Tab-separated table of C-alpha atoms and ligand atoms in Angstrom:
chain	number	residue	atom	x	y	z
A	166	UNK	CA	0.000	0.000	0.000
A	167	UNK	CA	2.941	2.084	0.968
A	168	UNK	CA	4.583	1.601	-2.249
A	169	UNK	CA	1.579	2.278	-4.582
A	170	UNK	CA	0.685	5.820	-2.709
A	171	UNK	CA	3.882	6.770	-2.632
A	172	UNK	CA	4.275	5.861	-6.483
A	173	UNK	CA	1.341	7.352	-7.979
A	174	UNK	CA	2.098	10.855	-5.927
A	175	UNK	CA	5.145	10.700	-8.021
A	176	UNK	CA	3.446	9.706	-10.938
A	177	UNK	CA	1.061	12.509	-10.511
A	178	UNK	CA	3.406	15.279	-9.523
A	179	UNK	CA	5.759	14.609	-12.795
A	180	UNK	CA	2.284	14.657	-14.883
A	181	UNK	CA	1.280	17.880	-13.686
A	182	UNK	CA	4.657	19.511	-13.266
A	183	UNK	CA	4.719	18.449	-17.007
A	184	UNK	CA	1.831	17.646	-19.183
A	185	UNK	CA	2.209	16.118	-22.484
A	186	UNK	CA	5.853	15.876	-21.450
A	187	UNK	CA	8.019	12.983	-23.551
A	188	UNK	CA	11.497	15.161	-23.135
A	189	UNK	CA	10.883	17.908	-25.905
A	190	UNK	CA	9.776	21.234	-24.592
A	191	UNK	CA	8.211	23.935	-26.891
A	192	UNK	CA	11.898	25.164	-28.313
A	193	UNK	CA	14.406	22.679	-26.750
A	194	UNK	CA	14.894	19.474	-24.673
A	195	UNK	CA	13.354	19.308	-21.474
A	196	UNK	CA	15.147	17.670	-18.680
A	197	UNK	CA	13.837	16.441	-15.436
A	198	UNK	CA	15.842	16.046	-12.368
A	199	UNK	CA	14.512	14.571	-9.039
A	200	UNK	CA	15.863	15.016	-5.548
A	201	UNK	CA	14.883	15.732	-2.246
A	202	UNK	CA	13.874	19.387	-1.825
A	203	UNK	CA	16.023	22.054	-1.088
A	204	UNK	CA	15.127	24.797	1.504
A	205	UNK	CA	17.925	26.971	1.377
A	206	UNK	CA	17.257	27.612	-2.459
A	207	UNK	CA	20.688	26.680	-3.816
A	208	UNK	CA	20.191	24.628	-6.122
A	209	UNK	CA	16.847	26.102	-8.018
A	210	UNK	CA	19.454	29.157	-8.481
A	211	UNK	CA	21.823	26.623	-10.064
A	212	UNK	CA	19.315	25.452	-11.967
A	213	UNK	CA	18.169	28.605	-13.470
A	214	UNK	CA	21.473	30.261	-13.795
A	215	UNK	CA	23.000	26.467	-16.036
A	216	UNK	CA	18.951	27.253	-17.962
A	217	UNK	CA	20.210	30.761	-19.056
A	218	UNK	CA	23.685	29.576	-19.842
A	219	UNK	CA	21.844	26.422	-22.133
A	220	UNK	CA	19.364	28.055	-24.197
A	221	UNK	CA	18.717	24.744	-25.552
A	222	UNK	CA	17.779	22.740	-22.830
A	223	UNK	CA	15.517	23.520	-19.795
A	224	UNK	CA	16.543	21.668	-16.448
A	225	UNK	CA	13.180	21.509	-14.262
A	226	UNK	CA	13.479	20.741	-10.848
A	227	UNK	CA	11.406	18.118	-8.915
A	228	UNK	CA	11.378	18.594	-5.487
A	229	UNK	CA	10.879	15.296	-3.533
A	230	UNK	CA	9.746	14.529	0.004
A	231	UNK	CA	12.928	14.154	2.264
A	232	UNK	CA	12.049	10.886	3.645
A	233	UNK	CA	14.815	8.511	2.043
A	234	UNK	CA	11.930	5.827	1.962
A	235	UNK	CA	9.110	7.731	0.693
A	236	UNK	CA	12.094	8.165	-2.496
A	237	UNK	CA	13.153	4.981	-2.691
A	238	UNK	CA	9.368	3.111	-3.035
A	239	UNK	CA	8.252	5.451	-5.303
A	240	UNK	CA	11.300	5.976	-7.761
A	241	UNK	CA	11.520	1.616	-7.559
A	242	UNK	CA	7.995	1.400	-9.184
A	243	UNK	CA	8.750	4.400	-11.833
A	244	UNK	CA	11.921	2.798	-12.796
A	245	UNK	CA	10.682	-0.482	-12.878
A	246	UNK	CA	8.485	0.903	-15.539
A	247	UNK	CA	10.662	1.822	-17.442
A	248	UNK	CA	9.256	5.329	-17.327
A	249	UNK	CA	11.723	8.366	-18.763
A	250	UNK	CA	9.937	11.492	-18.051
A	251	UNK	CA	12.507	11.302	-15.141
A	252	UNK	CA	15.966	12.011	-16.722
A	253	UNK	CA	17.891	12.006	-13.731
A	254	UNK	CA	17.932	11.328	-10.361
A	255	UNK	CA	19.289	12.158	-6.316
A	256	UNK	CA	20.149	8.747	-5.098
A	257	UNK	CA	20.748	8.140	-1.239
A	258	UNK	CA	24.502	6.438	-0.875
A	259	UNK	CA	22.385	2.906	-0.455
A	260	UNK	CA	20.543	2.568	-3.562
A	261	UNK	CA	23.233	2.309	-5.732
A	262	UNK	CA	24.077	-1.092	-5.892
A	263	UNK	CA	20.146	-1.992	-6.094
A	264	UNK	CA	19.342	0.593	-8.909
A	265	UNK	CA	22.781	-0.515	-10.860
A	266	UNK	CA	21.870	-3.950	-10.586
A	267	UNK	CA	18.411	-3.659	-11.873
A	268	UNK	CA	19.664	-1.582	-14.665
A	269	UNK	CA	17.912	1.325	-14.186
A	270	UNK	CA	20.996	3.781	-13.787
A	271	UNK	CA	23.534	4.226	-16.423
A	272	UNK	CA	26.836	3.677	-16.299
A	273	UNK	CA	29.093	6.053	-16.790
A	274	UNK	CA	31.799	6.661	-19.192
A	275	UNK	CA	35.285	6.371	-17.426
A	276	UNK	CA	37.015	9.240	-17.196
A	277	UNK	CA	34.064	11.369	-16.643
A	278	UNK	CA	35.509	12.408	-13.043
A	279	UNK	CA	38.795	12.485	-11.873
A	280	UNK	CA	38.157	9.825	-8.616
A	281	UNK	CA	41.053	11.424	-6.945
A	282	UNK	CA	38.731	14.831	-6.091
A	283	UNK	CA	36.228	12.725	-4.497
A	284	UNK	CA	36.215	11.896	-0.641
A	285	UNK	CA	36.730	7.717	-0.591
A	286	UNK	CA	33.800	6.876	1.121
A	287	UNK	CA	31.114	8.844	-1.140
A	288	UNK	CA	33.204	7.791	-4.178
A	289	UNK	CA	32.726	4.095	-3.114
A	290	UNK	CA	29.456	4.491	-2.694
A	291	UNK	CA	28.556	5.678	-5.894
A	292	UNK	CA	30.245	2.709	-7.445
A	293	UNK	CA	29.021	-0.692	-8.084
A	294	UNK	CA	31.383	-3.528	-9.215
A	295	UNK	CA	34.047	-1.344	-10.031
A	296	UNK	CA	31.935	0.907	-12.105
A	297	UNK	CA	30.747	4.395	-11.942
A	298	UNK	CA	27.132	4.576	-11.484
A	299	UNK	CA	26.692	8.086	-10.131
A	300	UNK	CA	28.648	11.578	-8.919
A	301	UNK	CA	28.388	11.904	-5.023
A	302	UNK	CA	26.875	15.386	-4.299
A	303	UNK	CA	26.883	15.510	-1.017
A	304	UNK	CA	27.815	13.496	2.501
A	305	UNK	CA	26.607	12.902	5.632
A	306	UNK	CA	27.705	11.770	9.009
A	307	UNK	CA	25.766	11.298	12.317
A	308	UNK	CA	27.211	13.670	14.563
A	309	UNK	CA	26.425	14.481	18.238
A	310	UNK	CA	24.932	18.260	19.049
A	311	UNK	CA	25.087	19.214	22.630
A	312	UNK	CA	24.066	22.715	24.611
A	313	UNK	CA	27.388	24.307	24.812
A	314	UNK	CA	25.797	26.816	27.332
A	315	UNK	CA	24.063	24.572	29.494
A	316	UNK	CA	27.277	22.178	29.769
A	317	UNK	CA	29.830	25.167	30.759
A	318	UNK	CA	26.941	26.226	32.851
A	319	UNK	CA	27.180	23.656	35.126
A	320	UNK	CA	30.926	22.943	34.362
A	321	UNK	CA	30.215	19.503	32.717
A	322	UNK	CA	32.159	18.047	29.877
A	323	UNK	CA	30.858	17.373	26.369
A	324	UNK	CA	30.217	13.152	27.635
A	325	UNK	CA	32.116	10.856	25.917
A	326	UNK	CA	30.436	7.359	27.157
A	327	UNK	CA	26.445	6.440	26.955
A	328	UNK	CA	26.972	6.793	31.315
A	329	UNK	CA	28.401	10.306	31.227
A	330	UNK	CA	25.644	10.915	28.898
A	331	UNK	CA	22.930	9.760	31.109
A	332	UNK	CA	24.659	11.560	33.820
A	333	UNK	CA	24.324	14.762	32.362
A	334	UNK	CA	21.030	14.431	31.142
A	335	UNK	CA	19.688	13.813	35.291
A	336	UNK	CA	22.322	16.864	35.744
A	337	UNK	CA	21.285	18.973	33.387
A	338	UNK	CA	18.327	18.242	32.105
A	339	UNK	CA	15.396	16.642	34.449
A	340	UNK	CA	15.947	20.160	36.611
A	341	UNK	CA	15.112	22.533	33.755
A	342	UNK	CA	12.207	20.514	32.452
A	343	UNK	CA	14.272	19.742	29.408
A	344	UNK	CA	14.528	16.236	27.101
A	345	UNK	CA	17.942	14.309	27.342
A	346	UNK	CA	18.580	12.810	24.095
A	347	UNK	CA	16.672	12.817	20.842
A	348	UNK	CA	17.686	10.906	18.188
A	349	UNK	CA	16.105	8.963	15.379
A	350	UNK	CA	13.581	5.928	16.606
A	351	UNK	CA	10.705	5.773	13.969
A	352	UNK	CA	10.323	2.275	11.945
A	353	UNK	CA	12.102	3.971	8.630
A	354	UNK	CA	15.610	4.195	7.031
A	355	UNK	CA	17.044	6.872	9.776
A	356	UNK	CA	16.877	4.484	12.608
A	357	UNK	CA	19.309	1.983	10.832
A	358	UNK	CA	21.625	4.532	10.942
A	359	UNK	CA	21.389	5.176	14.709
A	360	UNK	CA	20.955	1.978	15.086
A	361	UNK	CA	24.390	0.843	13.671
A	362	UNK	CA	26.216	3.473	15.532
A	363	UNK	CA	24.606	2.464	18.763
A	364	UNK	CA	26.160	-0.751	18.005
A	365	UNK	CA	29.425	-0.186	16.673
A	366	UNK	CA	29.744	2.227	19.642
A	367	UNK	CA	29.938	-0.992	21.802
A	368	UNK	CA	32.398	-3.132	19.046
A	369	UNK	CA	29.582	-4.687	17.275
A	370	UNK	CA	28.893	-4.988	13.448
A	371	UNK	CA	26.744	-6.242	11.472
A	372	UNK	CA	28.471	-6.749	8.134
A	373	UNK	CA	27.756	-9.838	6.056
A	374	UNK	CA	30.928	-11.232	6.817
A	375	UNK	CA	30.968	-11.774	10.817
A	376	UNK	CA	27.429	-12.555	10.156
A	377	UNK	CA	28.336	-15.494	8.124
A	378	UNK	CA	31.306	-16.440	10.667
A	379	UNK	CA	30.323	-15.101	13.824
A	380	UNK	CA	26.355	-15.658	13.575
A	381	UNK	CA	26.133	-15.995	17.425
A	382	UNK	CA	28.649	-12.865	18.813
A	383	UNK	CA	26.592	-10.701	16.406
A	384	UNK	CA	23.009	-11.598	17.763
A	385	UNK	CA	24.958	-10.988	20.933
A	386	UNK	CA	25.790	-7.434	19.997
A	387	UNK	CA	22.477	-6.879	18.914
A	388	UNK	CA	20.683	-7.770	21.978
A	389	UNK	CA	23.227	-5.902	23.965
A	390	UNK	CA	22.633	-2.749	21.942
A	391	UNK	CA	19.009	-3.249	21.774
A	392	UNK	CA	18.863	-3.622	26.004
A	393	UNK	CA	20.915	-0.201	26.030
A	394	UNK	CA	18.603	1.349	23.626
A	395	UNK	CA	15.484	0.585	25.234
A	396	UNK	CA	17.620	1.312	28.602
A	397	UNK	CA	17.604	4.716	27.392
A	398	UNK	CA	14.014	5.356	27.133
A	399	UNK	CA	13.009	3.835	29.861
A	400	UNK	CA	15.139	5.278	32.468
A	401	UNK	CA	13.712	8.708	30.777
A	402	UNK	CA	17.082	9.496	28.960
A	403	UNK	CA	15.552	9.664	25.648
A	404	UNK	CA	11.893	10.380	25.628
A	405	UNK	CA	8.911	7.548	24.559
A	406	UNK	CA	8.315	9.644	21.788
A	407	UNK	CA	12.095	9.363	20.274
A	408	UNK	CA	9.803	5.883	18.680
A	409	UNK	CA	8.288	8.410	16.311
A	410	UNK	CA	11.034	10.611	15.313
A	411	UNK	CA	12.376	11.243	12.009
A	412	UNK	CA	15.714	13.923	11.620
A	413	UNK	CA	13.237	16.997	11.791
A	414	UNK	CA	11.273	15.913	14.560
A	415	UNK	CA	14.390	15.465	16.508
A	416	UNK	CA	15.790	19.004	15.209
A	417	UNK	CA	12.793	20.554	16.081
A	418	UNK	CA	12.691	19.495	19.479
A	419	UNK	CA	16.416	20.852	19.854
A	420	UNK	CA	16.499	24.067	18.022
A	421	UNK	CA	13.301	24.678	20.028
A	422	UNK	CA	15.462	24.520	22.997
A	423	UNK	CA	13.815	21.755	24.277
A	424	UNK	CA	16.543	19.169	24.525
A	425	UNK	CA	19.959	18.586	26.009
A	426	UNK	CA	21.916	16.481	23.225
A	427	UNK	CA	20.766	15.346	19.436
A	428	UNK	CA	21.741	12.710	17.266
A	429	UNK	CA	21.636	13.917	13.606
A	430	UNK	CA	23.285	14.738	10.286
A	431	UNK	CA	25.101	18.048	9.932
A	432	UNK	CA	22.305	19.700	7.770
A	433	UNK	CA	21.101	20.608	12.203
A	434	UNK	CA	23.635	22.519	12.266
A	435	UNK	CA	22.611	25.182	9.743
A	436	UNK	CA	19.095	25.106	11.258
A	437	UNK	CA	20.710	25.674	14.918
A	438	UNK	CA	22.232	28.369	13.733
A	439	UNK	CA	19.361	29.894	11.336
A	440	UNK	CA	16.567	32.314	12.003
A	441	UNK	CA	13.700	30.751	14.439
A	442	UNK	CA	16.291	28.921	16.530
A	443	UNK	CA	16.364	29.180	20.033
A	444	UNK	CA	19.908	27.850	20.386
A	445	UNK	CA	21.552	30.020	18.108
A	446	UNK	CA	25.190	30.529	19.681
A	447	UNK	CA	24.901	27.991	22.211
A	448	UNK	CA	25.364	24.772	20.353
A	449	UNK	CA	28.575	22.116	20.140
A	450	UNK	CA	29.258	19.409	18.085
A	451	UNK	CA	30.987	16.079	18.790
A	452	UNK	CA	31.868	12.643	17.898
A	453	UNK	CA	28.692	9.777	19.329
A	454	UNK	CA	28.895	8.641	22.711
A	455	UNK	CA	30.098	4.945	22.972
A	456	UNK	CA	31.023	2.246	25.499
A	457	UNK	CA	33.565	2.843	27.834
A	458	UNK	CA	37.331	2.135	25.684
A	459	UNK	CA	35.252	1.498	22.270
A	460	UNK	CA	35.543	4.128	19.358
A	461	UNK	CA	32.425	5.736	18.458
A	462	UNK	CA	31.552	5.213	14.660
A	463	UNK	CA	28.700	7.471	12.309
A	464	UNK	CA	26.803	5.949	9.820
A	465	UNK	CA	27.755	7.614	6.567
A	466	UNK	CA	25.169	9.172	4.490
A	467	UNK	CA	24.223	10.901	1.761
A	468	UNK	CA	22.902	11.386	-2.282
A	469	UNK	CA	25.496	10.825	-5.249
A	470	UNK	CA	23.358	12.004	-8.355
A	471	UNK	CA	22.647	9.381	-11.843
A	472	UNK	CA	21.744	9.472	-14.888
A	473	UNK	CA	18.051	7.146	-15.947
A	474	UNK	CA	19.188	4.192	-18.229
A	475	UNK	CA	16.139	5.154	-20.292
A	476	UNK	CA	16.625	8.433	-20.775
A	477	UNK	CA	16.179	10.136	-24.082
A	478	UNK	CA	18.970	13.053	-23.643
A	479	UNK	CA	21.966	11.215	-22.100
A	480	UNK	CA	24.408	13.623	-23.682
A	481	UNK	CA	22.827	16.828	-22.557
A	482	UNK	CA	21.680	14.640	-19.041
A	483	UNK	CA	25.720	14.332	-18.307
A	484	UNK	CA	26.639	17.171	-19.037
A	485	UNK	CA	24.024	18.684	-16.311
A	486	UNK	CA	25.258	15.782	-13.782
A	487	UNK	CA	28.497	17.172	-14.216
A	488	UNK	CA	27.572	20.576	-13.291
A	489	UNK	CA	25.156	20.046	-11.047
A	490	UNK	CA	27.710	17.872	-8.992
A	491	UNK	CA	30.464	20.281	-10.062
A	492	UNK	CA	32.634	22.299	-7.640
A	493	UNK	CA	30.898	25.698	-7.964
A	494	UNK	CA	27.618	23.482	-7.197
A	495	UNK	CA	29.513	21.710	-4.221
A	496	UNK	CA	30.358	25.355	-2.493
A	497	UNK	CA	26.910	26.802	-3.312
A	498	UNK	CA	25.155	24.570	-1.981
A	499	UNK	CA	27.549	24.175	1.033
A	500	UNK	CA	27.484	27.805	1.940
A	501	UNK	CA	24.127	28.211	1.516
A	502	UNK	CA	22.190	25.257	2.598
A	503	UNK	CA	25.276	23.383	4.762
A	504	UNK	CA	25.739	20.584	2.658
A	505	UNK	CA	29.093	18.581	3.097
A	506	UNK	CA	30.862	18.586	-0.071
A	507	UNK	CA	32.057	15.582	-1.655
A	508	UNK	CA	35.320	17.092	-3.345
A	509	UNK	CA	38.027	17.528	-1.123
A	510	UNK	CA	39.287	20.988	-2.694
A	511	UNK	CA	35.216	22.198	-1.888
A	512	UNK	CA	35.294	21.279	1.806
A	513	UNK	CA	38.630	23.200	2.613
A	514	UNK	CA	37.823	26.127	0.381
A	515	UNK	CA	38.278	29.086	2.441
A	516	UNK	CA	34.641	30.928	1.507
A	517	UNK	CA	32.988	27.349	2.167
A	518	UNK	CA	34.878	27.257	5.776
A	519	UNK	CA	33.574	30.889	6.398
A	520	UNK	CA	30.142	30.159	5.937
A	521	UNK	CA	30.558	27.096	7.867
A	522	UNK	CA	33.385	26.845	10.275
A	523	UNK	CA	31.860	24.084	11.891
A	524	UNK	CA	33.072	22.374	9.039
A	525	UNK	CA	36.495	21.866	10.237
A	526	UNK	CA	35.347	19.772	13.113
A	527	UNK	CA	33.573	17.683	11.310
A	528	UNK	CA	36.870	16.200	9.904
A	529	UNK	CA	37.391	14.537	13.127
A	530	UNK	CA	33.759	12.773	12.886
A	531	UNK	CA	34.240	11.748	9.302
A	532	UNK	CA	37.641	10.008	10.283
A	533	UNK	CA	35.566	7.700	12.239
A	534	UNK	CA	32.726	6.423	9.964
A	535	UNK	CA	31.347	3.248	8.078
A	536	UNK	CA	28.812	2.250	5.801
A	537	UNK	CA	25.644	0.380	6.076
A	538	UNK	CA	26.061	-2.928	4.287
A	539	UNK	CA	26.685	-2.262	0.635
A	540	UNK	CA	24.448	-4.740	-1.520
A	541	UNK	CA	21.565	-5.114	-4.103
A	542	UNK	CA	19.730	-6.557	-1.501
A	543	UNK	CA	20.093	-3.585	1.417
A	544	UNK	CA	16.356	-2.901	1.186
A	545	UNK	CA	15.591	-5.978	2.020
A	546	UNK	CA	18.136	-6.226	4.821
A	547	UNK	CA	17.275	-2.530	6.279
A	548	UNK	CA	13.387	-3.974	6.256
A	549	UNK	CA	13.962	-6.572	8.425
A	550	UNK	CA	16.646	-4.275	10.999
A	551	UNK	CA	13.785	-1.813	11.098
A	552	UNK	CA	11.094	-4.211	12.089
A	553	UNK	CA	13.200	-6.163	14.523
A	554	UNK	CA	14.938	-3.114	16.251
A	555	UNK	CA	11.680	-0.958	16.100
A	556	UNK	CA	9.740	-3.969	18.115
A	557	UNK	CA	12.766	-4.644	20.534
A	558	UNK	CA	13.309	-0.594	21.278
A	559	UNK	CA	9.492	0.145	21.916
A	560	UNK	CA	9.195	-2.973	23.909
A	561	UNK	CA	6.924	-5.168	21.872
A	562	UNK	CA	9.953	-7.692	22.469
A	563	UNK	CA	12.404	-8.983	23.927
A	564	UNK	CA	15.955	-7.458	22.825
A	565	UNK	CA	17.126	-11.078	22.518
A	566	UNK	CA	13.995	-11.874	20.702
A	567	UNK	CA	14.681	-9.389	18.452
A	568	UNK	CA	18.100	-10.118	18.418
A	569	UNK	CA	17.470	-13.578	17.246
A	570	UNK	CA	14.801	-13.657	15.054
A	571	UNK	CA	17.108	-10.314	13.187
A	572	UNK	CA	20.475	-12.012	12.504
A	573	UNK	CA	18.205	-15.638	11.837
A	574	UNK	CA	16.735	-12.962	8.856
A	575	UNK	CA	19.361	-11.321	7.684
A	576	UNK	CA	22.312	-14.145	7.263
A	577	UNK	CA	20.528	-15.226	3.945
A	578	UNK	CA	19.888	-11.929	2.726
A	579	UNK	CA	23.562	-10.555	3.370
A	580	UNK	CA	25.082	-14.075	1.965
A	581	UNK	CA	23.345	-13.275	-2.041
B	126	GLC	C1	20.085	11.155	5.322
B	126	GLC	C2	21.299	10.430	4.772
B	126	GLC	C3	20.897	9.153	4.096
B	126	GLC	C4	20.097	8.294	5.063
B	126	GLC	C5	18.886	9.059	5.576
B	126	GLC	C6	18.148	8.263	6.647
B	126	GLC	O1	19.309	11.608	4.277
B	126	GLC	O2	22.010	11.246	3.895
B	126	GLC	O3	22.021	8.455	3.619
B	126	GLC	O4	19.697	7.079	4.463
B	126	GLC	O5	19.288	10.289	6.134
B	126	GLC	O6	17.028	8.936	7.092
């Protein structure tokens, strides 16, 4: 049901964003890009300003829901269409092997980028078998935001362990009516994330490999990290609602001034800092809490851009990928809307570090980072994690139950 609704809304929005549209506009070729929307306006200036400079082609922009999922379902019944109204499209880093697979994303030419500008992890992401399936755009990492004011008020430490976490949140604060931590606990694609660096912050993993030796230390892991998670709701650390929230609810809650510490991707940081916060000024970042003498890990994120296999304007739809994912794109978009770039000379450009000094920190948390499992079959395998850790964390069962019947499900579909 899920899948139809959110197929037909696509469906429907290209149809009325474009009637009659099969790729040829009135005096030109239309082309149709698709990625999440973007707030701070950077890249329908792009857009409009590569438009003028192309008087033969006219790049549209369609704006898409954030929600990785809502994307995912509803581009996975357009493409298995074989529909090219869509020319091409934002992919998050996890698709690619899927979409490559299925043939739905071209490959591109070798050559087309020199791999040596790219950050390794995004690059890697946007490969598949050794082949170049998209550009990365932008990255993401989950990074820890804390209330710089309320810590130094009370003379605390930014907490480096879950304990000193929990401490400060009793500290902190229960007294001033405040939430602990929010992070990301709805059944969706974010709470894989958090859930993976809950668990690699205590030496777990879960990559198909120790799951095919190791079946029984990784349901271990799980359970363990599932017990701490719940843990953390329970004793009141993280409130019962964290079981609903996506990245914006959890922002919300914290640029409202409503919570202690935040688990999210650096796009907060920009909001913190943006008009209609209440924690402008008074916010830190940091690597994840952890276990005590474990290294915290973040989940890396974030949307590499392809061309459609069935396009009808692959020439003129790579030469837009290559702008649009471009360096004067890159620093646009970073200084205006925060986005990490993916090319090494963008993120230490000196106007890009101005807009965003934060920036510099950030290198620290993206020295420590990993991927979700990288497979045709993730969508499968982030189902099941969802179900299982979204059961376990809200109590439905137990984290050994969940633990179980997770790694029993996810051994075959990690061994294809
Ligand atoms: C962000 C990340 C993406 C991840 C998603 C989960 O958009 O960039 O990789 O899958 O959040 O909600």
């Amino acid at each position: 049901m899920r899948r139809s609704i959110a197929a037909s809304t696509l469906l429907a929005l290209v149809a009325l964003s474009f009637p009659g549209c099969g790729g040829e506009g009135g005096d030109g070729i239309e082309l149709v890009f698709a990625a999440g929307n973007d707030p701070s306006g950077a890249t329908a200036a792009l857009i409009e300003e590569y438009n003028a400079a192309h008087p033969g082609v006219t790049v549209r922009f369609q704006a898409m829901p954030a929600n990785t999922d809502t994307q995912h379902d509803a581009y996975v019944t357009y493409l298995s269409a074989r529909e090219s109204n869509i020319d091409l499209y934002s992919l998050d880093v996890i698709w690619t092997a899927e979409f490559a697979k299925a043939g739905w994303i071209a490959e591109l030419p070798e050559g087309l980028l020199d791999r040596n500008a790219f950050l390794e992890a995004p690059l890697k992401s946007a490969t598949y078998e050794g082949a170049l399936y998209a550009v990365p755009w932008f990255t993401d990492a989950g990074v820890l935001y804390y209330r710089r004011d309320l810590l130094d008020e009370e003379g605390l430490p930014v907490p480096e362990t879950w304990s000193d976490l929990r401490a400060a949140c009793r500290r902190v604060a229960e007294p001033r009516g405040m939430e602990g931590f929010v992070w990301q606990g709805a059944r969706y694609e974010g709470l894989v994330c958090d859930f993976l660096e809950f668990l690699w912050g205590l030496g777990g993993t879960l990559d198909p490999e120790s799951l095919a030796d190791d079946p029984g230390r990784v349901e271990r892991d799980v359970s363990e990290t599932l017990a701490m998670m719940r843990a953390l709701i329970e004793d009141g650390t993280s409130p019962e609602s964290v079981l609903t929230y996506k990245e914006e609810d959890a922002r919300r809650v914290f640029t409202e001034g409503h919570a202690l510490f935040m688990r999210n991707w650096p796009y907060a940081w920009s909001m913190a800092q943006g008009e209609g916060s209440k924690v402008k000024d008074a916010v830190g970042t940091a690597r994840l809490a952890h276990a005590p003498g474990e290294t915290p890990y973040s989940t890396i994120g974030g949307w590499n851009v392809a061309v459609s296999a069935f396009t009808e304007h692959p020439d003129e739809a790579i030469e837009f990928l290559q702008f649009i994912t471009g360096e004067r794109s890159l620093k646009e978009r970073a200084i205006a809307g925060g986005y990490l770039p993916t090319r090494k000379s963008t993120f230490k450009d000196p106007d890009v570090l101005d807009a965003n000094p934060y920036f510099a920190d950030f290198f620290e948390v993206f020295r420590f980072t990993r991927n979700r499992p990288r497979s045709p079959e993730y969508p499968r395998a982030s189902d099941v994690t969802q179900e299982h850790v979204h059961e376990a964390i809200s109590g439905q069962t137990s984290p050994e139950e969940a633990a179980s019947a997770m790694v029993d499900a996810l051994v075959p579909i990690l061994a294809e």
